[in-house]
């Protein structure tokens, strides 16, 4: 056993501990009192953003194949703070947020090709009509 002194500034207590242990305080009370006003250490899954070891740069692919970009201040973000990249690209071009009933169509059908020349925004009814014509054209071939 090794004799150690409590590291809390105003504590004069000593305690015995095996050399392999790293205990620094004589009691839970001293530990708690010493932690008041100190920032909690960042660890585990509480670390968000670029400090997290699993951070992917704020760009992910969702289950439907669309590229999502982290945008926590966007009014149309999902529950995790992400917005589909193709919507952000069109919003930047037109200078305003898209309305919920406005659709961004990928001209070449590739959901990950978010070049502005490949994107066209339209109303939901226009998109439904376009999709119907595209499906009909495939059946005719």
PDB file of C-alpha atoms in Angstrom, residues 84-137:
ATOM      1  CA  UNK A  84     -30.037  17.141 -49.037  1.00  0.00           C
ATOM      2  CA  UNK A  85     -27.191  18.679 -51.011  1.00  0.00           C
ATOM      3  CA  UNK A  86     -29.134  19.118 -54.263  1.00  0.00           C
ATOM      4  CA  UNK A  87     -31.628  21.352 -52.450  1.00  0.00           C
ATOM      5  CA  UNK A  88     -28.796  23.486 -51.016  1.00  0.00           C
ATOM      6  CA  UNK A  89     -27.229  23.864 -54.489  1.00  0.00           C
ATOM      7  CA  UNK A  90     -30.499  25.103 -56.032  1.00  0.00           C
ATOM      8  CA  UNK A  91     -31.245  27.367 -53.042  1.00  0.00           C
ATOM      9  CA  UNK A  92     -27.848  29.029 -53.469  1.00  0.00           C
ATOM     10  CA  UNK A  93     -28.530  29.615 -57.179  1.00  0.00           C
ATOM     11  CA  UNK A  94     -32.027  31.096 -56.733  1.00  0.00           C
ATOM     12  CA  UNK A  95     -31.116  33.017 -53.563  1.00  0.00           C
ATOM     13  CA  UNK A  96     -33.870  31.701 -51.286  1.00  0.00           C
ATOM     14  CA  UNK A  97     -34.968  28.591 -49.411  1.00  0.00           C
ATOM     15  CA  UNK A  98     -37.049  26.110 -51.389  1.00  0.00           C
ATOM     16  CA  UNK A  99     -40.622  25.603 -50.293  1.00  0.00           C
ATOM     17  CA  UNK A 100     -41.640  22.116 -49.164  1.00  0.00           C
ATOM     18  CA  UNK A 101     -43.762  21.618 -52.307  1.00  0.00           C
ATOM     19  CA  UNK A 102     -40.841  22.482 -54.629  1.00  0.00           C
ATOM     20  CA  UNK A 103     -38.926  19.481 -55.954  1.00  0.00           C
ATOM     21  CA  UNK A 104     -35.366  19.345 -57.291  1.00  0.00           C
ATOM     22  CA  UNK A 105     -35.129  16.921 -60.227  1.00  0.00           C
ATOM     23  CA  UNK A 106     -31.855  15.199 -61.192  1.00  0.00           C
ATOM     24  CA  UNK A 107     -31.892  15.343 -64.998  1.00  0.00           C
ATOM     25  CA  UNK A 108     -29.541  12.357 -65.474  1.00  0.00           C
ATOM     26  CA  UNK A 109     -31.211  10.352 -62.672  1.00  0.00           C
ATOM     27  CA  UNK A 110     -27.973  10.171 -60.628  1.00  0.00           C
ATOM     28  CA  UNK A 111     -28.900  11.286 -57.091  1.00  0.00           C
ATOM     29  CA  UNK A 112     -25.267  12.009 -56.245  1.00  0.00           C
ATOM     30  CA  UNK A 113     -24.595  14.249 -59.267  1.00  0.00           C
ATOM     31  CA  UNK A 114     -25.462  17.603 -57.715  1.00  0.00           C
ATOM     32  CA  UNK A 115     -23.920  19.823 -60.375  1.00  0.00           C
ATOM     33  CA  UNK A 116     -26.212  22.804 -61.030  1.00  0.00           C
ATOM     34  CA  UNK A 117     -26.392  21.888 -64.748  1.00  0.00           C
ATOM     35  CA  UNK A 118     -27.912  18.524 -63.733  1.00  0.00           C
ATOM     36  CA  UNK A 119     -30.564  19.998 -61.433  1.00  0.00           C
ATOM     37  CA  UNK A 120     -33.944  21.497 -62.242  1.00  0.00           C
ATOM     38  CA  UNK A 121     -36.421  22.700 -59.647  1.00  0.00           C
ATOM     39  CA  UNK A 122     -40.154  22.495 -60.197  1.00  0.00           C
ATOM     40  CA  UNK A 123     -43.467  22.075 -58.404  1.00  0.00           C
ATOM     41  CA  UNK A 124     -44.534  18.670 -57.138  1.00  0.00           C
ATOM     42  CA  UNK A 125     -47.254  18.399 -59.799  1.00  0.00           C
ATOM     43  CA  UNK A 126     -44.744  19.198 -62.590  1.00  0.00           C
ATOM     44  CA  UNK A 127     -42.373  16.571 -61.192  1.00  0.00           C
ATOM     45  CA  UNK A 128     -45.145  13.962 -60.965  1.00  0.00           C
ATOM     46  CA  UNK A 129     -46.060  14.633 -64.600  1.00  0.00           C
ATOM     47  CA  UNK A 130     -42.406  14.400 -65.702  1.00  0.00           C
ATOM     48  CA  UNK A 131     -41.911  11.147 -63.779  1.00  0.00           C
ATOM     49  CA  UNK A 132     -45.041   9.669 -65.358  1.00  0.00           C
ATOM     50  CA  UNK A 133     -43.787  10.552 -68.863  1.00  0.00           C
ATOM     51  CA  UNK A 134     -40.344   9.057 -68.102  1.00  0.00           C
ATOM     52  CA  UNK A 135     -41.912   5.799 -66.855  1.00  0.00           C
ATOM     53  CA  UNK A 136     -44.199   5.664 -69.902  1.00  0.00           C
ATOM     54  CA  UNK A 137     -41.221   6.217 -72.235  1.00  0.00           C
TER      55      UNK A 137
END
